[in-house]
C-alpha atoms as an extended CHARMM CRD file, in Angstrom:
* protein
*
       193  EXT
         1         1  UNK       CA            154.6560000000     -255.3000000000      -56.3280000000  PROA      1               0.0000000000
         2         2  UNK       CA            156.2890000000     -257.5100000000      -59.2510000000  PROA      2               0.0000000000
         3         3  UNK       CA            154.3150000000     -261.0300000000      -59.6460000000  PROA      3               0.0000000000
         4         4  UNK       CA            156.7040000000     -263.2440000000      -57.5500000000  PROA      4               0.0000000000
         5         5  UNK       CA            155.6970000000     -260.8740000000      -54.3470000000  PROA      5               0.0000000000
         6         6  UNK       CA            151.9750000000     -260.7060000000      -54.9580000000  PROA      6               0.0000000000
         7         7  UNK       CA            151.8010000000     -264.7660000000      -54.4170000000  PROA      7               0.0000000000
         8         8  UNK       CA            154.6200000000     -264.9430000000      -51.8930000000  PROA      8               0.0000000000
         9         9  UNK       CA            151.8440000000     -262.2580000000      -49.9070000000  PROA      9               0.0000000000
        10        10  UNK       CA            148.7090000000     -263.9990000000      -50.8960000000  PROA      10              0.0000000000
        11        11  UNK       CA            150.4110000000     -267.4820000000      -49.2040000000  PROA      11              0.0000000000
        12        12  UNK       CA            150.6730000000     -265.9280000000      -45.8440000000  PROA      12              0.0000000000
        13        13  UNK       CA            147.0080000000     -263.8260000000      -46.1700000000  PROA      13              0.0000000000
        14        14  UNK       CA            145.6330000000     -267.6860000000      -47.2750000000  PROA      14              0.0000000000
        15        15  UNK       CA            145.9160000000     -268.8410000000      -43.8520000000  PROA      15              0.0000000000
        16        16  UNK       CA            143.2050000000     -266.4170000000      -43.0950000000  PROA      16              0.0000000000
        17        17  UNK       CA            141.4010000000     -269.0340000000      -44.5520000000  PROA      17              0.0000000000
        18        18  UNK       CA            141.7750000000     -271.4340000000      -41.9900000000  PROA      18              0.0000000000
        19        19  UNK       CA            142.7270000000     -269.4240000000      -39.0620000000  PROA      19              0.0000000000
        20        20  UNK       CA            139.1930000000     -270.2460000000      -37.4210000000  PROA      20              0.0000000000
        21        21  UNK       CA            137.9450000000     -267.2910000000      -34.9030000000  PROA      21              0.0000000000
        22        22  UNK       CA            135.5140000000     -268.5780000000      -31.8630000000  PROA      22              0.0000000000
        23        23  UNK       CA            132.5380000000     -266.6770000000      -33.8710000000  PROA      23              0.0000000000
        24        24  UNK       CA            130.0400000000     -269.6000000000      -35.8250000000  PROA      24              0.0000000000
        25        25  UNK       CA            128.5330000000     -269.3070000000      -38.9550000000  PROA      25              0.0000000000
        26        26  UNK       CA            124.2090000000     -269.9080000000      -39.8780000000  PROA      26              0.0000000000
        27        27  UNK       CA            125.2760000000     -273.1080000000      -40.9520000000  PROA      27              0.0000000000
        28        28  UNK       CA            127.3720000000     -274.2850000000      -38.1230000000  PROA      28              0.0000000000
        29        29  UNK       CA            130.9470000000     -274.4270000000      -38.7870000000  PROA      29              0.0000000000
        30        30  UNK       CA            133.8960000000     -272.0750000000      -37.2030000000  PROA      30              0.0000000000
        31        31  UNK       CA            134.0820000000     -268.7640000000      -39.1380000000  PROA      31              0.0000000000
        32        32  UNK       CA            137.4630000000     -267.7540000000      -40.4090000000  PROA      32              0.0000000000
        33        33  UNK       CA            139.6380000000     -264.4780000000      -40.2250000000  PROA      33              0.0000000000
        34        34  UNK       CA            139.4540000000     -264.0640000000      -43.0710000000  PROA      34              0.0000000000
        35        35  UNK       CA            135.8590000000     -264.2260000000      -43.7010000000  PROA      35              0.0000000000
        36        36  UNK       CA            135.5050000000     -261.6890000000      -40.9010000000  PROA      36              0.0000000000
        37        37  UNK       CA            137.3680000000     -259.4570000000      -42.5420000000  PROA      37              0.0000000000
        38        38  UNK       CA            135.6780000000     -259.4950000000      -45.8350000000  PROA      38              0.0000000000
        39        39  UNK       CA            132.0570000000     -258.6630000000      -43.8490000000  PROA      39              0.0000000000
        40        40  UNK       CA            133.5120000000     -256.1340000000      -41.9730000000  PROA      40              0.0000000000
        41        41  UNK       CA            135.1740000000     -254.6290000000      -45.3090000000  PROA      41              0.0000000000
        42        42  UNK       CA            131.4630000000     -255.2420000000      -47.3670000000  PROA      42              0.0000000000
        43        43  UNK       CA            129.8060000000     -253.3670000000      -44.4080000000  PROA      43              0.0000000000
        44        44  UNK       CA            132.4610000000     -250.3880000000      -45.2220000000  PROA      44              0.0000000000
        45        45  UNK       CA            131.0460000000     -250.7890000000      -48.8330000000  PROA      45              0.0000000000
        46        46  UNK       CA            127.1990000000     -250.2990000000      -47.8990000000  PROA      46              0.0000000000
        47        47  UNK       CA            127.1900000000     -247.8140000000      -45.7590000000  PROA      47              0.0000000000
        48        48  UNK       CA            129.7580000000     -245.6200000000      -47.6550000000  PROA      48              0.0000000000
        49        49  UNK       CA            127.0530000000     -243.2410000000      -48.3050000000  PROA      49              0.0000000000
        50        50  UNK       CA            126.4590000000     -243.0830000000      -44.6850000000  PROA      50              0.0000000000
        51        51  UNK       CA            129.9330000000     -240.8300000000      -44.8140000000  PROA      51              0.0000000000
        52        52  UNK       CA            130.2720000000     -238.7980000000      -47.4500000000  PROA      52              0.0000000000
        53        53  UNK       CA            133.2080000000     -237.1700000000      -45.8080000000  PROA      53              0.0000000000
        54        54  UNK       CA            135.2260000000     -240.2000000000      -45.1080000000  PROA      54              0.0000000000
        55        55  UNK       CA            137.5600000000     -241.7840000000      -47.4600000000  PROA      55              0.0000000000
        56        56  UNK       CA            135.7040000000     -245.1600000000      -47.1150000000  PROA      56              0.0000000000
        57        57  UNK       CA            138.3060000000     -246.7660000000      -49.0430000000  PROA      57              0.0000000000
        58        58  UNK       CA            140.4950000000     -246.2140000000      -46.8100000000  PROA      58              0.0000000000
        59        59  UNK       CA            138.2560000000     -247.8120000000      -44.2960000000  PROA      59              0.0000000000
        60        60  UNK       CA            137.9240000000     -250.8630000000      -46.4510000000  PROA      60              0.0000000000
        61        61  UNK       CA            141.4520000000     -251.3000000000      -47.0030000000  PROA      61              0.0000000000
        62        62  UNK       CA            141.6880000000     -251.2010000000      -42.8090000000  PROA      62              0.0000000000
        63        63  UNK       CA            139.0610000000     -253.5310000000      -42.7350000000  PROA      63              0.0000000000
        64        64  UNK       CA            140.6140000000     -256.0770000000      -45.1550000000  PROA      64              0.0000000000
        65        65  UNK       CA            144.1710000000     -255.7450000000      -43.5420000000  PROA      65              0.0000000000
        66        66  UNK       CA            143.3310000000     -255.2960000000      -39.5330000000  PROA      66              0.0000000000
        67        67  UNK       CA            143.6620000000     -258.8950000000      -38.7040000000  PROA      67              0.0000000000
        68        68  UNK       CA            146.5530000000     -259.9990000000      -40.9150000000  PROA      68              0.0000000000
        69        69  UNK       CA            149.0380000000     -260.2340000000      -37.9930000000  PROA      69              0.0000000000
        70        70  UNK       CA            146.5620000000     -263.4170000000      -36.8070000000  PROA      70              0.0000000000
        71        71  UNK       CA            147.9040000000     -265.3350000000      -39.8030000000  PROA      71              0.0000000000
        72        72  UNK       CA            151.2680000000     -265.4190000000      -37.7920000000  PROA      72              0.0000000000
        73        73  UNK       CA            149.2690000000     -266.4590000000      -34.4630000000  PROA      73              0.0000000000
        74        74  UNK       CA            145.9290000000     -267.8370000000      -34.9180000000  PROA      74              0.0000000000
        75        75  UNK       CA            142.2290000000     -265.8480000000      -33.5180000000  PROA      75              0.0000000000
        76        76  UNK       CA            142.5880000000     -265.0260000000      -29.2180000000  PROA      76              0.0000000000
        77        77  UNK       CA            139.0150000000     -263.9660000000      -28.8920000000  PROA      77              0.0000000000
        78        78  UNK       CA            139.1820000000     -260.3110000000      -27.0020000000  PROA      78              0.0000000000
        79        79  UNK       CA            137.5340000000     -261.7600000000      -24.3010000000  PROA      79              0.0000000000
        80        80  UNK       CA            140.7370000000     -263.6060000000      -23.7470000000  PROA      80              0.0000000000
        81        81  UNK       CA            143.3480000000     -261.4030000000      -25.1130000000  PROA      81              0.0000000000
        82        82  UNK       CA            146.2590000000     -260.3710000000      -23.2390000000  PROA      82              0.0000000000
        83        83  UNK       CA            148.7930000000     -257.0730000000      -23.7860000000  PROA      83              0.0000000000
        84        84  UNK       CA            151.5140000000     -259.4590000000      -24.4020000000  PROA      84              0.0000000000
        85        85  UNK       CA            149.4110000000     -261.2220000000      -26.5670000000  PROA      85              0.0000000000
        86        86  UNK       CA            148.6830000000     -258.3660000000      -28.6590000000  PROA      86              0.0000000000
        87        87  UNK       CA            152.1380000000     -257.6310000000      -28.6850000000  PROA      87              0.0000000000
        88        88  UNK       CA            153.5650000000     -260.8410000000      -30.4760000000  PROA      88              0.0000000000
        89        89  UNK       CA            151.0160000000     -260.3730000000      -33.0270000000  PROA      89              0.0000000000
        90        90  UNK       CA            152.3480000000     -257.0270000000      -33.3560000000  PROA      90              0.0000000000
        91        91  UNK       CA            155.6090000000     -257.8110000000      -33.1450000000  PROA      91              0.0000000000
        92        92  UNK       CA            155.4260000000     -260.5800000000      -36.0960000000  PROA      92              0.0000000000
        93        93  UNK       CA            153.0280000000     -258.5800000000      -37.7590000000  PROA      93              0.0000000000
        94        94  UNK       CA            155.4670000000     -255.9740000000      -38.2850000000  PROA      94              0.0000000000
        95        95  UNK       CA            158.8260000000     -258.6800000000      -39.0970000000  PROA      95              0.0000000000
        96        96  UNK       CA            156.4890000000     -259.4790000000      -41.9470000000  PROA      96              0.0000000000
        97        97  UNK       CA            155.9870000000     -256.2560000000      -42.9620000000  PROA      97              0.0000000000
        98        98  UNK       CA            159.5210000000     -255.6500000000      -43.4640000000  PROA      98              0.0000000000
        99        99  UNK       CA            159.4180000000     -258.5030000000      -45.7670000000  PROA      99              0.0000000000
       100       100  UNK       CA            156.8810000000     -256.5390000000      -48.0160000000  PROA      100             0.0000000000
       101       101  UNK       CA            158.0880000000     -253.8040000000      -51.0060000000  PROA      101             0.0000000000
       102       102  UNK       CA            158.6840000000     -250.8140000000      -49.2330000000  PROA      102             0.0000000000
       103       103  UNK       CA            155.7210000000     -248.6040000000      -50.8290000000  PROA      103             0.0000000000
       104       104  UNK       CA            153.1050000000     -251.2730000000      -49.7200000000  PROA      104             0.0000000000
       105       105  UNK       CA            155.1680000000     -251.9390000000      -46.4260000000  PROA      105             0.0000000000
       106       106  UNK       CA            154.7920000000     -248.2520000000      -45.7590000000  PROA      106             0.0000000000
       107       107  UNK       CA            151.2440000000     -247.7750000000      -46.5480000000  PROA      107             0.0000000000
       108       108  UNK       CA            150.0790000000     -250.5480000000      -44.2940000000  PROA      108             0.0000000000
       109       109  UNK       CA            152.3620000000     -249.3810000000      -41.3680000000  PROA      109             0.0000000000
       110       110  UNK       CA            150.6390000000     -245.9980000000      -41.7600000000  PROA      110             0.0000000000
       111       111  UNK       CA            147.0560000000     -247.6720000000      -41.9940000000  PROA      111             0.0000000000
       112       112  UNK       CA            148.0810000000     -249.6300000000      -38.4440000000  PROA      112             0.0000000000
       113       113  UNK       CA            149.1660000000     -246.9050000000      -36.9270000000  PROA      113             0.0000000000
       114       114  UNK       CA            146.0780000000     -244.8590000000      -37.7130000000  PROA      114             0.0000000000
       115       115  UNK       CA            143.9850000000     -247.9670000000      -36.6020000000  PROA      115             0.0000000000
       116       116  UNK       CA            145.5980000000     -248.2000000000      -33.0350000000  PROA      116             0.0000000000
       117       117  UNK       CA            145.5190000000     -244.5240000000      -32.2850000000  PROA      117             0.0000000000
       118       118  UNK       CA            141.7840000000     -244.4540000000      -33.1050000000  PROA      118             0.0000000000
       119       119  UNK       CA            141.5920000000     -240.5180000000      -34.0900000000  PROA      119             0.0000000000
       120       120  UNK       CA            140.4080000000     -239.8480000000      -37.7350000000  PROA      120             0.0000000000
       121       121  UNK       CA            136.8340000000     -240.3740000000      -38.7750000000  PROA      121             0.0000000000
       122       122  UNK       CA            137.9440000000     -243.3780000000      -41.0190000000  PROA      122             0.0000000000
       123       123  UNK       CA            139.8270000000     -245.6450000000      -38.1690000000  PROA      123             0.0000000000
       124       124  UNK       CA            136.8350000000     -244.7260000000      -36.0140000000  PROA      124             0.0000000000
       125       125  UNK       CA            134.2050000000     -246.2150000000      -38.5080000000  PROA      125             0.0000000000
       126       126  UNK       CA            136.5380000000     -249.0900000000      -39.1030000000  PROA      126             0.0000000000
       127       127  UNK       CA            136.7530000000     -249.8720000000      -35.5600000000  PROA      127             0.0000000000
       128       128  UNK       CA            133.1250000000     -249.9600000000      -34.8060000000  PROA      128             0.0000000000
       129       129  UNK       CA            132.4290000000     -251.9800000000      -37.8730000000  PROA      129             0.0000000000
       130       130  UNK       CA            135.4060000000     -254.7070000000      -36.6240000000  PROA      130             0.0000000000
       131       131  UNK       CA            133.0450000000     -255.0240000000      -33.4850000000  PROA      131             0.0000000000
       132       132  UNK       CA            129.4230000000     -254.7930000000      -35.2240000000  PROA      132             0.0000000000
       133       133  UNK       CA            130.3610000000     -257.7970000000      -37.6570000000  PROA      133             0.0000000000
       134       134  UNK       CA            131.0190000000     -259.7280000000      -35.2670000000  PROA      134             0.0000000000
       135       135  UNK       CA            128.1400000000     -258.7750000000      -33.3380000000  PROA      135             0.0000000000
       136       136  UNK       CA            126.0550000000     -259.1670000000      -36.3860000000  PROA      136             0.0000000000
       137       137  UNK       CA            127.4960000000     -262.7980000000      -36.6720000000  PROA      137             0.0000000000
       138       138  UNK       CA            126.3710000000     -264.1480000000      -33.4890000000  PROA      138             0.0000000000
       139       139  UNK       CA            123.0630000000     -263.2030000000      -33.8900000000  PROA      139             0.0000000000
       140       140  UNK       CA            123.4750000000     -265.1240000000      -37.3610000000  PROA      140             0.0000000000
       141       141  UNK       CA            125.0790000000     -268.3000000000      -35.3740000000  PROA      141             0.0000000000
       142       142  UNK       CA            122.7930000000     -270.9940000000      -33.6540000000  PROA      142             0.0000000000
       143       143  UNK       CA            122.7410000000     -269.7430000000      -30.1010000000  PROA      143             0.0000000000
       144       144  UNK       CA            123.7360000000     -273.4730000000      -29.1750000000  PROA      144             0.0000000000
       145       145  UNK       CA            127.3200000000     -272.1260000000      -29.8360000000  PROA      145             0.0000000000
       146       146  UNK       CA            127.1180000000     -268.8930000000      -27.7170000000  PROA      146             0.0000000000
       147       147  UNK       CA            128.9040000000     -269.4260000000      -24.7040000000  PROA      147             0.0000000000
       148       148  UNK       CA            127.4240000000     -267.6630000000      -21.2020000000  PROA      148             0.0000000000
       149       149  UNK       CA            129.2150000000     -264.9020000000      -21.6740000000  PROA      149             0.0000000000
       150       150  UNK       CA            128.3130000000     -264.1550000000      -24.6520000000  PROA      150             0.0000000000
       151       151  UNK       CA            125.0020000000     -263.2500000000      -23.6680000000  PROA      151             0.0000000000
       152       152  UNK       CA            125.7690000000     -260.2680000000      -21.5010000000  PROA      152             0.0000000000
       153       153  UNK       CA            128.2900000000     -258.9270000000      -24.2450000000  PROA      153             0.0000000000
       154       154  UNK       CA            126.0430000000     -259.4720000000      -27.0840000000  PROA      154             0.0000000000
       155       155  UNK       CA            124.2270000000     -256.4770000000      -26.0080000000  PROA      155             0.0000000000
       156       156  UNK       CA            127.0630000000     -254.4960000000      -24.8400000000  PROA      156             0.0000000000
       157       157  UNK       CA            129.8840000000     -254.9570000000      -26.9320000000  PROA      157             0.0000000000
       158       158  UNK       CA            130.7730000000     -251.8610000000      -29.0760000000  PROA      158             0.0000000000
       159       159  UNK       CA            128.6460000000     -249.6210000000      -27.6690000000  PROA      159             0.0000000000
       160       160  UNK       CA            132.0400000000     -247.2810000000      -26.9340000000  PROA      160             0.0000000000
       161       161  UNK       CA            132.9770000000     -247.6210000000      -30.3160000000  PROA      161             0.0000000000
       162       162  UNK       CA            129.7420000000     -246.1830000000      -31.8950000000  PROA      162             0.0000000000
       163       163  UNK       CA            129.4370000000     -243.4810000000      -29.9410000000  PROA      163             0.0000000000
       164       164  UNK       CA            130.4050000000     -240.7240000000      -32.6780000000  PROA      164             0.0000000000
       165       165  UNK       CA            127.7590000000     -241.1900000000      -35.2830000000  PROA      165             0.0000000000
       166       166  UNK       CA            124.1430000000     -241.4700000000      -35.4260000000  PROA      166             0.0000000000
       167       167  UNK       CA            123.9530000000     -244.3300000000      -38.0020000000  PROA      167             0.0000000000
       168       168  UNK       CA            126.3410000000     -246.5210000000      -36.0460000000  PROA      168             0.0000000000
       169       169  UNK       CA            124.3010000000     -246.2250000000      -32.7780000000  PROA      169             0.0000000000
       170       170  UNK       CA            120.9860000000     -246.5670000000      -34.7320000000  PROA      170             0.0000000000
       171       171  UNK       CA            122.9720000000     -249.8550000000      -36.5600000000  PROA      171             0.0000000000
       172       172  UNK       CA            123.8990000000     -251.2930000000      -32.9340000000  PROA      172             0.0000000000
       173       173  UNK       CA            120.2810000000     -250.9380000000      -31.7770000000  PROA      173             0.0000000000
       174       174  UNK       CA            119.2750000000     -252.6740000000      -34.4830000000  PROA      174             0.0000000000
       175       175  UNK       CA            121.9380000000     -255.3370000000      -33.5180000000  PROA      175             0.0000000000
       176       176  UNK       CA            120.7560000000     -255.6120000000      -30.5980000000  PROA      176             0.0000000000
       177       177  UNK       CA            117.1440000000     -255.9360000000      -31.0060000000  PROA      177             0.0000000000
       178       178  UNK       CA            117.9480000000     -258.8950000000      -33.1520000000  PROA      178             0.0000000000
       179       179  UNK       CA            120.0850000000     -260.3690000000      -30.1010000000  PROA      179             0.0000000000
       180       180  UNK       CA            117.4840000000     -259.8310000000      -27.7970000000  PROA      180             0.0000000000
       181       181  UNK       CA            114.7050000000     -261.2430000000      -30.4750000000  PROA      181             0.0000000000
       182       182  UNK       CA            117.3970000000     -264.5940000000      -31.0340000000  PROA      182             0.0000000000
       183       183  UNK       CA            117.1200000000     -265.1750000000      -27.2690000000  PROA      183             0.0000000000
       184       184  UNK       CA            113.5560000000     -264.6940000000      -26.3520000000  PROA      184             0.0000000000
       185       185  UNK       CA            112.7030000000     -266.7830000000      -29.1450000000  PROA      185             0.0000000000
       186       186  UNK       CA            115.0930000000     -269.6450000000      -27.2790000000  PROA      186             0.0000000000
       187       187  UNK       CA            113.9100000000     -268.9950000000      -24.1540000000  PROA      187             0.0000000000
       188       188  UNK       CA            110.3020000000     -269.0950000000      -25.7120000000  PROA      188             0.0000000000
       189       189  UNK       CA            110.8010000000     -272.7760000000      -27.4520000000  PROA      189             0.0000000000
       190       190  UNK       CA            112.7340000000     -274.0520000000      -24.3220000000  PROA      190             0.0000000000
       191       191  UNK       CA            109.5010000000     -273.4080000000      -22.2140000000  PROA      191             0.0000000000
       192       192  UNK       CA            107.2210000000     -276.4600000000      -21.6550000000  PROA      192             0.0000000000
       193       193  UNK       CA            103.5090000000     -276.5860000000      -23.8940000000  PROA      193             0.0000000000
């Protein structure tokens, strides 16, 4: 990728930036895709030794790439994703990619295809870790800015995903210790003296 590409690529992966997801941060403002993306891919990096079999690069190139297509359409939390939403983001997702020098343009096509079908070890870790960061950022948010919801999926959500390895289900149960912990401890201070 010559110089003139790189930035023309970086502008669109910028928005990122600002594309705002529903998750909050500790300190109260709107998380971005992008920052998602880099927690999810610095998971990847700390628990590489989890997997000594996986190519966890790979992973962490998944994780930094999954949610590009949402520079093109903005964050639809999955609670309120559609098919045919997930098909325009495909869909512009992939007019993009033909935009892109064909060697990179290929190896992202190959790493979204291996993401959606879900079968080697490496999309499988990916996947889980896509659902335990944001898992893990809720429980960092003020629950002021959970919505009802929220509550029930806190301590569901991934649960499928994990399923295949030890460490994730032992890292979800951690996960969701800490959820239940976060509201207790509400529940505890909303409770008269």
């Amino acid at each position: 990728m010559n110089a003139r590409e790189l930035l023309e690529v970086l502008t669109v992966a910028e928005r990122l930036k600002d594309t705002t997801r529903h998750s909050w941060t500790k300190n109260g403002r709107h998380e971005s895709v992008a920052e998602h993306s880099w927690m999810t891919a610095l998971m990847a990096f700390f628990i590489k030794d989890q997997f000594p079999d996986a190519d966890m690069d790979r992973v962490i190139k998944m994780c930094l790439i999954h949610d590009l297509g949402e520079a093109f359409t903005g964050d639809i939390p999955t609670f309120h994703k559609t098919s045919a939403n997930e098909q325009t983001e495909e869909d512009k997702l992939a007019d993009w990619l033909k935009t892109l020098p064909a060697d990179c343009a290929e190896e992202m096509k190959y790493l979204y295809r291996e993401m959606a079908e879900r079968k080697t070890t490496e999309a499988k870790i990916f996947k889980a870790l896509d659902g335990l960061e944001a898992l893990v950022q809720h429980n960092l948010a003020d629950l002021s800015t959970w919505i009802p919801l929220e509550y029930e999926l806190n301590m569901v959500y991934a649960d499928d995903k994990i399923a295949f390895s030890d460490y994730l289900k032992e890292l979800r149960e951690e996960i969701r210790k800490d959820t239940i912990g976060k509201i207790e401890k509400s529940e505890h201070n909303k409770k008269p003296d």
